[in-house]
Short mmCIF file of C-alpha atoms in Angstrom, two decimals:
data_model
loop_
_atom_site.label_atom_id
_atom_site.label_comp_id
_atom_site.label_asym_id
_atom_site.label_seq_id
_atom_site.Cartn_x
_atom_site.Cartn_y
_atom_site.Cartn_z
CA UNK W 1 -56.58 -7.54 27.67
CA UNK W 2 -57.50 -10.04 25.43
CA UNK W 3 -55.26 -11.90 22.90
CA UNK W 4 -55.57 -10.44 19.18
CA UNK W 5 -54.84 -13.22 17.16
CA UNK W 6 -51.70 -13.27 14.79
CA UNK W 7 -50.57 -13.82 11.55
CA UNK W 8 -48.32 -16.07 10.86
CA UNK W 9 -44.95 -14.93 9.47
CA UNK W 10 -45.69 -16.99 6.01
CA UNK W 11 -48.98 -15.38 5.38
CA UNK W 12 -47.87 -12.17 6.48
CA UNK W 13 -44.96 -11.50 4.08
CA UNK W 14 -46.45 -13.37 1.40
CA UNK W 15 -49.70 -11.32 1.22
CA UNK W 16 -47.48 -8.19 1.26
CA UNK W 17 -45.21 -9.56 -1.29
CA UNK W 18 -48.23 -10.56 -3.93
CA UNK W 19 -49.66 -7.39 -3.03
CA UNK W 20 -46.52 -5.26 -3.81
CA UNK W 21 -46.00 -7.45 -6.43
CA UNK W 22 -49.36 -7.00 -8.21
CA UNK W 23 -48.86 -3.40 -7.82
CA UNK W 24 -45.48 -3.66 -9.33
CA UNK W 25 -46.94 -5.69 -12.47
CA UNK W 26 -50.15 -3.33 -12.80
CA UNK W 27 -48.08 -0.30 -13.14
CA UNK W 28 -45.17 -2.36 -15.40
CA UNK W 29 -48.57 -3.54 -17.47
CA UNK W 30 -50.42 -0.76 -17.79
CA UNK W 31 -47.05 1.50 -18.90
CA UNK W 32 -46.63 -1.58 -21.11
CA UNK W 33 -49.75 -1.57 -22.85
CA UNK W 34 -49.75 2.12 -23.66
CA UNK W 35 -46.12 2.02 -25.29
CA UNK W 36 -47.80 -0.51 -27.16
CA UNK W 37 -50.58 0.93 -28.12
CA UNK W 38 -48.83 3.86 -29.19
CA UNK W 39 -46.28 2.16 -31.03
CA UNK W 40 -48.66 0.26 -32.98
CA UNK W 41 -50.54 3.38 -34.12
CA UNK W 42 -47.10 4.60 -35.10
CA UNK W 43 -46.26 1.91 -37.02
CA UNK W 44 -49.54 1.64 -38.97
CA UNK W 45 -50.01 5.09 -39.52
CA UNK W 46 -46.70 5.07 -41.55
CA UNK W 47 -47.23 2.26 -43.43
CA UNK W 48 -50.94 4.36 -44.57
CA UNK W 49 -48.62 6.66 -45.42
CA UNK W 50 -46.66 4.19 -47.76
CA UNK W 51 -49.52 2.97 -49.11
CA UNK W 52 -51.17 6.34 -49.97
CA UNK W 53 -47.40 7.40 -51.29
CA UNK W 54 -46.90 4.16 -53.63
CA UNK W 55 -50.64 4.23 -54.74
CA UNK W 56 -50.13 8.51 -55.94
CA UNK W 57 -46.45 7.64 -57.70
CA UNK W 58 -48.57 4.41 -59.43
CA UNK W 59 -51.69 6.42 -60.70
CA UNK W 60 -48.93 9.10 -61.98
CA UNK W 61 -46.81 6.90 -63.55
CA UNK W 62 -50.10 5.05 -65.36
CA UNK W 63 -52.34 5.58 -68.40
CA UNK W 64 -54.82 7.88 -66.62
CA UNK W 65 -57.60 6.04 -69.23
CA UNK W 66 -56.94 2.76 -67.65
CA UNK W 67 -59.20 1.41 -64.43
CA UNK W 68 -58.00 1.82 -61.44
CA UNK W 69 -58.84 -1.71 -60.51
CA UNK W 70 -55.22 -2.44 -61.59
CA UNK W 71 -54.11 -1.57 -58.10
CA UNK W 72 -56.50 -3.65 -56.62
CA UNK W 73 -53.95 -6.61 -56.00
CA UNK W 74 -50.89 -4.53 -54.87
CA UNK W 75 -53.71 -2.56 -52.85
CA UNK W 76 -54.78 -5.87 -50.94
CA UNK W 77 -51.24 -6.76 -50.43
CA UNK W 78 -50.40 -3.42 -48.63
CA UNK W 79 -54.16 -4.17 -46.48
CA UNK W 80 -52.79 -7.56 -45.07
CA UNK W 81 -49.24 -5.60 -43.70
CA UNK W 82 -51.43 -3.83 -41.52
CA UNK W 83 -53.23 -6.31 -39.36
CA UNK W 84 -56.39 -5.04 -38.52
CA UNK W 85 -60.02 -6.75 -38.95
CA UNK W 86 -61.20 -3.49 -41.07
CA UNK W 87 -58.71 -2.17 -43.55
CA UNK W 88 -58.55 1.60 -44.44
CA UNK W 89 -61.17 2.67 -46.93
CA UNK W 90 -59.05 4.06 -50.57
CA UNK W 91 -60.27 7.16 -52.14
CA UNK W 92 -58.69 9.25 -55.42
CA UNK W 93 -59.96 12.36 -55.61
CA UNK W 94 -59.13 15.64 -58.16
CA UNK W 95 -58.02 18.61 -57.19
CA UNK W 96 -61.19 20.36 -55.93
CA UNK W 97 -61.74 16.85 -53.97
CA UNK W 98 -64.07 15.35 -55.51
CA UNK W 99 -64.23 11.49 -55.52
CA UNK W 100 -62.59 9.49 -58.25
CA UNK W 101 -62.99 6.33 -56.79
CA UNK W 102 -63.04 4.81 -53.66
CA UNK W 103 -63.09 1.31 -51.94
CA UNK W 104 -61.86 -0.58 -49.05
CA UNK W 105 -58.42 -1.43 -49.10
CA UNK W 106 -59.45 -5.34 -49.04
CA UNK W 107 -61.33 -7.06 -52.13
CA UNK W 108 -63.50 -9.20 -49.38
CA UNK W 109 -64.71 -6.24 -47.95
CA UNK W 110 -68.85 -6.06 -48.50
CA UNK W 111 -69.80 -2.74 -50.01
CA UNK W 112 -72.35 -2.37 -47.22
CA UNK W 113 -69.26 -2.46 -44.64
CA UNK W 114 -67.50 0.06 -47.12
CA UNK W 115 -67.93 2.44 -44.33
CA UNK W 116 -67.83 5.94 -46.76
CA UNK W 117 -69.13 4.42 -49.57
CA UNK W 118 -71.66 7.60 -50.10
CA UNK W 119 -68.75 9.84 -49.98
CA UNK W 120 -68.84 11.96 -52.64
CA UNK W 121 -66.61 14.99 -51.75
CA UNK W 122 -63.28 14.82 -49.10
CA UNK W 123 -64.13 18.54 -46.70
CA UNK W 124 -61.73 21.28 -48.52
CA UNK W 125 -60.26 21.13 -44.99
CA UNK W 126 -58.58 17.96 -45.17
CA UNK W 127 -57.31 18.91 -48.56
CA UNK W 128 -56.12 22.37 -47.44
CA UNK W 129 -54.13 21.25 -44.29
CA UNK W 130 -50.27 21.26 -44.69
CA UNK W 131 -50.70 17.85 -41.87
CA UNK W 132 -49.75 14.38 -44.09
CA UNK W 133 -51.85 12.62 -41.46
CA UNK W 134 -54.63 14.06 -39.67
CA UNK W 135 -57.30 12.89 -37.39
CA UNK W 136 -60.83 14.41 -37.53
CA UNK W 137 -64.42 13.93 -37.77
CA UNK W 138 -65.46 12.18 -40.82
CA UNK W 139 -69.76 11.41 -41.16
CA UNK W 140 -69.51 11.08 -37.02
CA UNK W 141 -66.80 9.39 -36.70
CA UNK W 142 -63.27 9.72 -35.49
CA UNK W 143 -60.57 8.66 -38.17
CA UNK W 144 -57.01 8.86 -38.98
CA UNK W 145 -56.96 10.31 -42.64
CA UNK W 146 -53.40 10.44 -44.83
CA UNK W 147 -52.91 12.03 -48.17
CA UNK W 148 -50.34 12.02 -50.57
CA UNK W 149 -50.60 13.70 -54.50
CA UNK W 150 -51.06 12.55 -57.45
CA UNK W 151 -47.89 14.34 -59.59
CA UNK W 152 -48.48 13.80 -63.14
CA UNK W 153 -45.51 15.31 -65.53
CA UNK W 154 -44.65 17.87 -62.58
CA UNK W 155 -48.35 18.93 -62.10
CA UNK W 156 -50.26 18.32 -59.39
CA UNK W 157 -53.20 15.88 -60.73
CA UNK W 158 -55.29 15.34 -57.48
CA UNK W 159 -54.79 13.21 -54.32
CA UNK W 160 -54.84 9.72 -52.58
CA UNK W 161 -56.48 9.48 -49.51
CA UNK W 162 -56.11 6.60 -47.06
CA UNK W 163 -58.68 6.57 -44.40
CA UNK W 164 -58.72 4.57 -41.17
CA UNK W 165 -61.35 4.44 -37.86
CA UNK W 166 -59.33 5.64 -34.87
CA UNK W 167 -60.57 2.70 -32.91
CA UNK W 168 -59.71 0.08 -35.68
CA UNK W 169 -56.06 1.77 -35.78
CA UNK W 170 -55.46 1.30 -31.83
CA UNK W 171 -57.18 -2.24 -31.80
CA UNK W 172 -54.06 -4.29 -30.55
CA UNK W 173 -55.78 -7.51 -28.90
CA UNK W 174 -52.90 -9.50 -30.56
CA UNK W 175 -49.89 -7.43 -29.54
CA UNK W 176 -51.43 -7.31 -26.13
CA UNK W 177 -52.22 -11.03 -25.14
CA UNK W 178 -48.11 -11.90 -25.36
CA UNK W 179 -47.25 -9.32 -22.48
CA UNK W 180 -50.34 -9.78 -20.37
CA UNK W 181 -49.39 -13.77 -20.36
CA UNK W 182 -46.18 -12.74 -19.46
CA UNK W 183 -46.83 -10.32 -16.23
CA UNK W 184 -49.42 -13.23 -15.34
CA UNK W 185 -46.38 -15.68 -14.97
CA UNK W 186 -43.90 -13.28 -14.08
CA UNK W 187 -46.56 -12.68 -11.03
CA UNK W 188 -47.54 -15.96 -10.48
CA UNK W 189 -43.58 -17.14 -10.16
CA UNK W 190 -42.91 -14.38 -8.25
CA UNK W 191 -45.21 -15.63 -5.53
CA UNK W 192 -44.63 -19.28 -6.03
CA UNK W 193 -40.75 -18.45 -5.62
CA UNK W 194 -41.34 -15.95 -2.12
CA UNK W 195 -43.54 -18.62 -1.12
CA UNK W 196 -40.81 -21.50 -0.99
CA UNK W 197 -37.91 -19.11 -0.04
CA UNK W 198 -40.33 -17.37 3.05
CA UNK W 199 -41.15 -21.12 4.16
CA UNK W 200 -37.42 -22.14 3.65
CA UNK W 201 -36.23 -19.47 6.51
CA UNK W 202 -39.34 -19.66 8.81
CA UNK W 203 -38.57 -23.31 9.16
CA UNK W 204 -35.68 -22.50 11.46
CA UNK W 205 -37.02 -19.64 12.75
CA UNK W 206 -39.98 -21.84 13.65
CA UNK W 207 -37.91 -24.38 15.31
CA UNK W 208 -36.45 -21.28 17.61
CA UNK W 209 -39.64 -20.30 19.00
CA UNK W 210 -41.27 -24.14 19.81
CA UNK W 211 -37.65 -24.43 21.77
CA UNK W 212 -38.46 -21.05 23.40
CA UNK W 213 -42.13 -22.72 24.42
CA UNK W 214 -40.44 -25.72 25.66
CA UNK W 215 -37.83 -23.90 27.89
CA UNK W 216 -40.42 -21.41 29.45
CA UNK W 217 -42.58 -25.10 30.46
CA UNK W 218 -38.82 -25.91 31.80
CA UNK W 219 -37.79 -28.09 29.79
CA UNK W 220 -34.26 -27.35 28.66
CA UNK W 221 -33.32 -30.66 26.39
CA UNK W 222 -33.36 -29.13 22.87
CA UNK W 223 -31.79 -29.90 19.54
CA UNK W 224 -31.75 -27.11 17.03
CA UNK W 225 -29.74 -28.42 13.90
CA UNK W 226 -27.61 -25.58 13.31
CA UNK W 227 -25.18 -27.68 10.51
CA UNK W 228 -28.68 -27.51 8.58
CA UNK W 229 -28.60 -23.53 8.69
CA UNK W 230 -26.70 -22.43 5.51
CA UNK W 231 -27.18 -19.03 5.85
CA UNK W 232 -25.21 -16.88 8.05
CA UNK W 233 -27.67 -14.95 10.29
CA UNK W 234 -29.78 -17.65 10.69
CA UNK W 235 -26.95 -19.95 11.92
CA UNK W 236 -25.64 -17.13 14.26
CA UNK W 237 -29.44 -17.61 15.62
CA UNK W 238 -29.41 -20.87 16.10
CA UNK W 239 -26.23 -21.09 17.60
CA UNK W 240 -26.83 -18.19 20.11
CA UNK W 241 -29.85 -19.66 20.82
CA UNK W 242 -28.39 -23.21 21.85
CA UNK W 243 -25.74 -21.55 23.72
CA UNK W 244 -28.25 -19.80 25.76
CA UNK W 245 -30.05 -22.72 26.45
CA UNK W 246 -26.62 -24.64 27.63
CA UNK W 247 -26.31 -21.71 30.28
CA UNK W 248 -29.76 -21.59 31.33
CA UNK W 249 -29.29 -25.23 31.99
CA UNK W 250 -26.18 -24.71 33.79
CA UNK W 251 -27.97 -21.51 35.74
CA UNK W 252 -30.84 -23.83 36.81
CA UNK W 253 -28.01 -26.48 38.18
CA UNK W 254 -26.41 -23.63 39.54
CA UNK W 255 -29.89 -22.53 41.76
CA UNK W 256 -30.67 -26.37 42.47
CA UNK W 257 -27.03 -26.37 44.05
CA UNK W 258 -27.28 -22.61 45.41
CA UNK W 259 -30.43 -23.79 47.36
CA UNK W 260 -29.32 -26.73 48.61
CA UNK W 261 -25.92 -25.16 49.90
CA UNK W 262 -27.35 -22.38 51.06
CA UNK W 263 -29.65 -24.59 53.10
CA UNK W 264 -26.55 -26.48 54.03
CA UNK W 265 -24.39 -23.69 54.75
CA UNK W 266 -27.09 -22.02 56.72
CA UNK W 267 -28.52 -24.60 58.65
CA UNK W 268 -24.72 -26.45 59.89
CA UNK W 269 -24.03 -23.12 61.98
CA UNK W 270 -27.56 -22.54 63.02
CA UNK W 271 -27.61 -26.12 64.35
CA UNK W 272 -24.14 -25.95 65.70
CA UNK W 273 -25.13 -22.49 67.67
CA UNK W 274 -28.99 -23.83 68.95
CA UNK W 275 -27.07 -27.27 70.33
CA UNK W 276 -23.71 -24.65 72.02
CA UNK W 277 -26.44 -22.80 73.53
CA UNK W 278 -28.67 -25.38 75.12
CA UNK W 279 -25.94 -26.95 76.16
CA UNK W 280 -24.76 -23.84 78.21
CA UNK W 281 -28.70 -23.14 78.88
CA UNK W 282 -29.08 -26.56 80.77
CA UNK W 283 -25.75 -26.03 82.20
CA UNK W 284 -24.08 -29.35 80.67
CA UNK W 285 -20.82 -27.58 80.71
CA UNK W 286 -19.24 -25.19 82.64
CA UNK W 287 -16.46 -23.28 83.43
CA UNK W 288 -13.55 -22.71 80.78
CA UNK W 289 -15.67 -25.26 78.43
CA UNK W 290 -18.09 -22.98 78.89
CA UNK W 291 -16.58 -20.10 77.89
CA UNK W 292 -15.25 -22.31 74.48
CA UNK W 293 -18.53 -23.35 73.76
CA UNK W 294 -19.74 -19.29 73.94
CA UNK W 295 -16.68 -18.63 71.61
CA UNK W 296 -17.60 -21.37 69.28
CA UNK W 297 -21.16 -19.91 68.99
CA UNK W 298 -19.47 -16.56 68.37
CA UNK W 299 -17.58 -17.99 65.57
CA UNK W 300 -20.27 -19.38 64.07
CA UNK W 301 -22.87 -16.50 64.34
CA UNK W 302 -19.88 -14.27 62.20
CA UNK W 303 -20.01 -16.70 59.88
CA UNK W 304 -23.65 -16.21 59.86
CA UNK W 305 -23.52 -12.58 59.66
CA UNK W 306 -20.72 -12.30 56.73
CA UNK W 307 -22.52 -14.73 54.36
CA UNK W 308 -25.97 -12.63 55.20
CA UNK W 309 -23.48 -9.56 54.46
CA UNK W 310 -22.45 -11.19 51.03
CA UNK W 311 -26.15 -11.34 50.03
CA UNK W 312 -26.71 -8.04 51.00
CA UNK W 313 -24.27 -6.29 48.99
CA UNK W 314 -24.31 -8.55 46.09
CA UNK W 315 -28.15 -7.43 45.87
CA UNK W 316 -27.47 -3.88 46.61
CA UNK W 317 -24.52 -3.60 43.94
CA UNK W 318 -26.57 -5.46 41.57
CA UNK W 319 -29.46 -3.00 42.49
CA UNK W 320 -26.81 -0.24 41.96
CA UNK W 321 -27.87 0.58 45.40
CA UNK W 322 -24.41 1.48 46.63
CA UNK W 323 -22.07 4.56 46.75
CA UNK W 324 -18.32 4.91 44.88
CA UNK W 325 -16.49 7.52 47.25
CA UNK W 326 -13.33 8.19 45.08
CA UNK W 327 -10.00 10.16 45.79
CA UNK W 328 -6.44 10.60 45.35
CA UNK W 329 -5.05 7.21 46.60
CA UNK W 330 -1.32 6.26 47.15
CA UNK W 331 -1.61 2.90 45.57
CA UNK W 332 1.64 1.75 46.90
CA UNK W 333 0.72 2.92 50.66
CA UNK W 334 -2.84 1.31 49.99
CA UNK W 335 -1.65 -2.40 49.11
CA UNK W 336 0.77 -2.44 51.85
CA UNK W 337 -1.46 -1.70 54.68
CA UNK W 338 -4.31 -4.46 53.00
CA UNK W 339 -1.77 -7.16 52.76
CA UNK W 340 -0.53 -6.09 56.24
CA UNK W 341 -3.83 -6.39 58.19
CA UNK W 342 -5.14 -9.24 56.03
CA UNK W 343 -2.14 -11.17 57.19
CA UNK W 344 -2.32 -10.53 60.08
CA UNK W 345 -6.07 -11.07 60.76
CA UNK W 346 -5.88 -14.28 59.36
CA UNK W 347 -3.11 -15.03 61.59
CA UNK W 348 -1.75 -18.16 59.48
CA UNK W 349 1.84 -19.13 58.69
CA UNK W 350 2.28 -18.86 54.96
CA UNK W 351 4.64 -16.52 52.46
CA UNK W 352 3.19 -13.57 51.05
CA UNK W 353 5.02 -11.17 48.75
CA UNK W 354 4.41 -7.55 47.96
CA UNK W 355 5.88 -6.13 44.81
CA UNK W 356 5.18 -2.30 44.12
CA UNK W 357 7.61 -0.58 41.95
CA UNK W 358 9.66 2.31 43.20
CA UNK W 359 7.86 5.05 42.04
CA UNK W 360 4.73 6.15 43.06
CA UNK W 361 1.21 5.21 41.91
CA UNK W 362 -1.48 7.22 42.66
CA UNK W 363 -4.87 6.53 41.29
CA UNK W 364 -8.52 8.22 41.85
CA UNK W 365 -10.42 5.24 43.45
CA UNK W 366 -12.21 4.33 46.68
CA UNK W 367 -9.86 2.93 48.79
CA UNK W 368 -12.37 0.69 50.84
CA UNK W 369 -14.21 -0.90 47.42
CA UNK W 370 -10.21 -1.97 46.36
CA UNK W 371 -9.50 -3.44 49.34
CA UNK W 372 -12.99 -5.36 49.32
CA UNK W 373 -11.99 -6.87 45.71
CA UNK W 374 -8.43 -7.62 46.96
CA UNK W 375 -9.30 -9.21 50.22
CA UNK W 376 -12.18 -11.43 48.61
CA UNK W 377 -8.78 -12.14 46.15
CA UNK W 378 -6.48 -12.92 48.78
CA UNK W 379 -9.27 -15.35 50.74
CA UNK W 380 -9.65 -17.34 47.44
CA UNK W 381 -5.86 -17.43 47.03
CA UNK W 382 -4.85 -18.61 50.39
CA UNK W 383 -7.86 -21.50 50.11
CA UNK W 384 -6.22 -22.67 47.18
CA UNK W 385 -2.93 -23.02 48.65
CA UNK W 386 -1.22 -26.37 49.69
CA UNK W 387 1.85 -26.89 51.71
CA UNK W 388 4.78 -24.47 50.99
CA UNK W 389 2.16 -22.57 49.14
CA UNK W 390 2.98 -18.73 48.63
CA UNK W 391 1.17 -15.72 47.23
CA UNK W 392 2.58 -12.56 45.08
CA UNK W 393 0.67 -9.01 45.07
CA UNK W 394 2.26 -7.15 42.49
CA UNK W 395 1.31 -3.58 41.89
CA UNK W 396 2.11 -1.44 37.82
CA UNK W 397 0.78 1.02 37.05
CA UNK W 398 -2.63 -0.23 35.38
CA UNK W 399 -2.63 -3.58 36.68
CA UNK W 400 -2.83 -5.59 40.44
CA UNK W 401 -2.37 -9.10 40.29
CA UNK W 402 -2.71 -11.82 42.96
CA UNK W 403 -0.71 -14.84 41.59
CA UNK W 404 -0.73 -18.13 43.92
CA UNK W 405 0.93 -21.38 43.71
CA UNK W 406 -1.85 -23.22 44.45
CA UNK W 407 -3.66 -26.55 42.11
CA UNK W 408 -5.34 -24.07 40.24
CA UNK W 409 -8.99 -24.11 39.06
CA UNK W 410 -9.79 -26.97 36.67
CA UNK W 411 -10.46 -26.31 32.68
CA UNK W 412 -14.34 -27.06 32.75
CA UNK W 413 -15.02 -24.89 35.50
CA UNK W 414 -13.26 -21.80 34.45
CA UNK W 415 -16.40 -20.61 31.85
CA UNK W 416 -18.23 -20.35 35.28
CA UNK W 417 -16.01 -18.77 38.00
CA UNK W 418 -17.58 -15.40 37.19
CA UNK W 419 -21.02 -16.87 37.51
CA UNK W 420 -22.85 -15.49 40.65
CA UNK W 421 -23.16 -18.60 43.38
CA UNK W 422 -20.77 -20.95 41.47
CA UNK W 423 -18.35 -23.06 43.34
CA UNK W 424 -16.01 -25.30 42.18
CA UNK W 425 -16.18 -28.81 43.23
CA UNK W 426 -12.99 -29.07 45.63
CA UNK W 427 -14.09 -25.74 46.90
CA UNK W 428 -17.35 -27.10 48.53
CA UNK W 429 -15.92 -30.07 49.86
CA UNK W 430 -13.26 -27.26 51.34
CA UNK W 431 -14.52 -24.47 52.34
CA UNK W 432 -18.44 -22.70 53.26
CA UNK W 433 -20.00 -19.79 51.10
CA UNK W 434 -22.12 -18.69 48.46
CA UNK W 435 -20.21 -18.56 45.56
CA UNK W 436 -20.40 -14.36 45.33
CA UNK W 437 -16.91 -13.52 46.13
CA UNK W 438 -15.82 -13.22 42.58
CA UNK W 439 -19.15 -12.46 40.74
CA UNK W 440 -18.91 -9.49 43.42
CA UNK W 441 -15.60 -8.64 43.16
CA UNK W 442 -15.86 -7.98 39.40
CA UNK W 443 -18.87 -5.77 40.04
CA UNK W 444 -16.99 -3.74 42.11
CA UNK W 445 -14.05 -3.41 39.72
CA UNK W 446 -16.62 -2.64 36.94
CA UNK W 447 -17.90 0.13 39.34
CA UNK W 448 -14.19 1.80 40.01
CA UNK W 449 -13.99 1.89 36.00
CA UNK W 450 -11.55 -1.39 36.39
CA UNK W 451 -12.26 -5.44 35.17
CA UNK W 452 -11.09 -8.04 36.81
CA UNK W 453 -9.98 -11.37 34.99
CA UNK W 454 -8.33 -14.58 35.54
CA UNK W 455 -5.35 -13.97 33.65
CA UNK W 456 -4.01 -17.55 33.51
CA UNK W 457 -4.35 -20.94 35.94
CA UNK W 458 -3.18 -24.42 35.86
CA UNK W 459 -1.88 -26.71 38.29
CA UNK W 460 1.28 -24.75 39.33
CA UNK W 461 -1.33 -21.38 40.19
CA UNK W 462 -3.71 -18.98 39.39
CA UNK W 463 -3.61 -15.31 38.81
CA UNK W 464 -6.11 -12.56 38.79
CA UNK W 465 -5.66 -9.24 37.67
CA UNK W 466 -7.55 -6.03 38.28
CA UNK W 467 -6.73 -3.95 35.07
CA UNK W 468 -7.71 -0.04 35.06
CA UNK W 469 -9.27 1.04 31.92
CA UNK W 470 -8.06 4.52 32.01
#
């Protein structure tokens, strides 16, 4: 398959972010705008209405014989409240509606632009309609009209009419240009600020993957700052991620030193059987020496076969290729006869103490997987011994530990005694293997629903304890 090309993590959540946020800002606008709108008509459709109501009470309260260019200033006051490029057009009008007068509620105002200047008569309609403000079609065009009467001594007199262009009363460039400026910089920090924060955290994250390229080309000598990382998850990463470097490094000096013991440990007895044999072959020796050298080659193929055997089940329990055969098990019964015919198979003089309390434990287990974990425990035990060295078996009722009084294993190299083919230093110099016996031993326990753990060691002795879950 070929490689489809990626987007970085920057570009990715920053395009998502500008585009969620420019869909967050068009809705936020356009609901904006409208409430604006709206409220602006509002607002200047009532003041209309206080025009058209202070003009009516000012005509009533006047010598009807005067001109009506007396309102002209207070009328061109009112016009600038409003705010609009065209003001409303004025007209006074008698009952029946005919005109009175009429001009544009601005004294600049052309009488060319007076946009119903040949209005002669307001439509009965208008006049008839209970509605203070209305909005109809006026000479083809849509307009917002308001009326108020003229009272004169408690008698209706005739009416004020205020008359707007819809599209002049919902022209709000103004009111608009302060919000849209606004959702332009609101957006435009909004990115600016994702930008540096996205950056900010890739920059570790960044750092992780070029160590990841550098320990798949094997090269395991990193330095993540991880007193830089302030926040928590990313410091967790970091941190996990140098401690799993530190243990692939100690893994890969754990194979260099598997390969070259198991070369070691492989080869010695191989050697040691080929020159036994030829010897015996070209008849060098004879007789009883004979017969040692046969035994010695003996000896040596069983060591053979047992560390071939430790590979094998290692792999298979790892594989989960094995079987767990459990039953009713007379614990106490069970450790006796192990220690018994350990002892005695090993055939060394040495203490070794069995301490099972007086009642009874019985436990569902397989008998032969136990006594697999406890020998592998008693073989480590007894090669830790030194003169006068004893070991204690003591059986509860969820635990079985294996206590010796040997040096103990050294501080540095407990982190590792679980690790499959680690061996301590003294331990190589001491005695042949693999380094499997515990790693396998703990599988095993795992398998019988048990864990095994070093419980404590130091120089006076270790102990190990199998404890039962259940």
């Amino acid at each position: 398959m070929k490689n489809k090309e990626r987007t970085t993590l920057l570009r990715y959540w920053t395009t998502r972010y500008l585009f969620t946020l420019f869909i967050g800002l068009l809705i936020l606008g356009v609901s904006s705008l409208w409430w604006i709108r709206h409220t602006t008509l509002e607002n200047r459709l009532t003041l209309m209405e206080y025009v058209a109501a202070e003009t009516a009470d000012r005509i009533a309260s006047t010598d009807r014989n005067k001109d009506y260019n007396l309102f002209n200033k207070k009328l061109d006051d009112r016009a600038k409240v409003l705010q609009m490029d065209r003001p409303p057009e004025f007209f006074i009008t008698d009952m029946d509606g005919n005109v009175l007068n009429s001009k544009p509620l601005h004294k600049g105002l052309m009488p060319k632009e007076h946009q119903f200047h040949n209005l002669q008569k307001i439509p009965s309609d208008i006049l008839e309609n209970n509605k203070t403000v209305q909005k109809l079609q006026l000479n083809d065009t849509r307009v917002y009209a308001v009326k108020k009467p003229i009272v004169y001594e408690n008698n209706q007199a005739g009416w004020v009419l205020v008359v707007q262009n819809a599209s002049e009363l919902t022209d709000v460039e103004q009111e608009y240009r302060l919000p849209i400026i606004l959702l332009i910089g609101l957006g435009l920090l909004g990115w600016i600020v994702i930008y540096l924060l996205t950056n900010k955290i890739l920059k570790p994250i960044h750092n992780v993957a070029f160590a990841a390229s550098q320990i798949r080309d094997g090269n395991y000598d990193i330095n993540l700052n991880t007193d830089d990382a302030k926040e928590k998850e990313i410091h967790e990463l970091l941190t996990s991620f140098e401690e799993m470097t530190n243990r692939l490094t100690q893994l890969e000096t754990l194979r260099a030193e598997l390969l070259a013991g198991v070369t070691h440990d492989l080869k010695t007895p191989v050697t040691s059987i080929s020159g036994l044999v030829q010897a015996v072959r070209d008849e060098i020796v004879s007789g009883d020496e004979q017969k040692e050298f046969l035994e010695i080659t003996m000896k040596e193929v069983h060591r053979l076969q047992r560390m071939i055997e430790d590979l094998l089940d290692y792999n298979y329990l790892s594989a989960g290729a094995f079987s767990i055969r459990t039953e009713e098990t007379n614990m106490n019964e069970l450790l006796k006869e192990i220690v018994h015919h350990w002892k005695i198979t090993l055939n060394e003089d040495f203490e070794i103490m069995l301490i099972v309390p007086e009642e009874i434990v019985y436990r569902e287990t397989d008998p032969l997987r136990l006594q697999q974990i406890l020998i592998n425990l008693l073989n480590n035990a007894y090669q830790a011994l030194g003169k006068d060295g004893s070991i204690t078996v003591s059986l509860s009722k969820k635990t079985i530990d294996v206590h010796d009084t040997g040096s103990g294993i050294p501080e540095e190299e407990q982190p590792y005694i679980f690790e499959r083919f680690f061996r301590g230093e003294k331990k190589k110099l001491k005695v042949r293997g693999l380094g499997l016996g515990l790693p396998f031993s703990r599988m095993l326990a795992k398998a019988l629903g048990a864990e095994l753990v070093m419980k404590s060691s130091s120089p006076k002795g270790t102990t190990f304890s199998i404890l039962w879950k259940k």
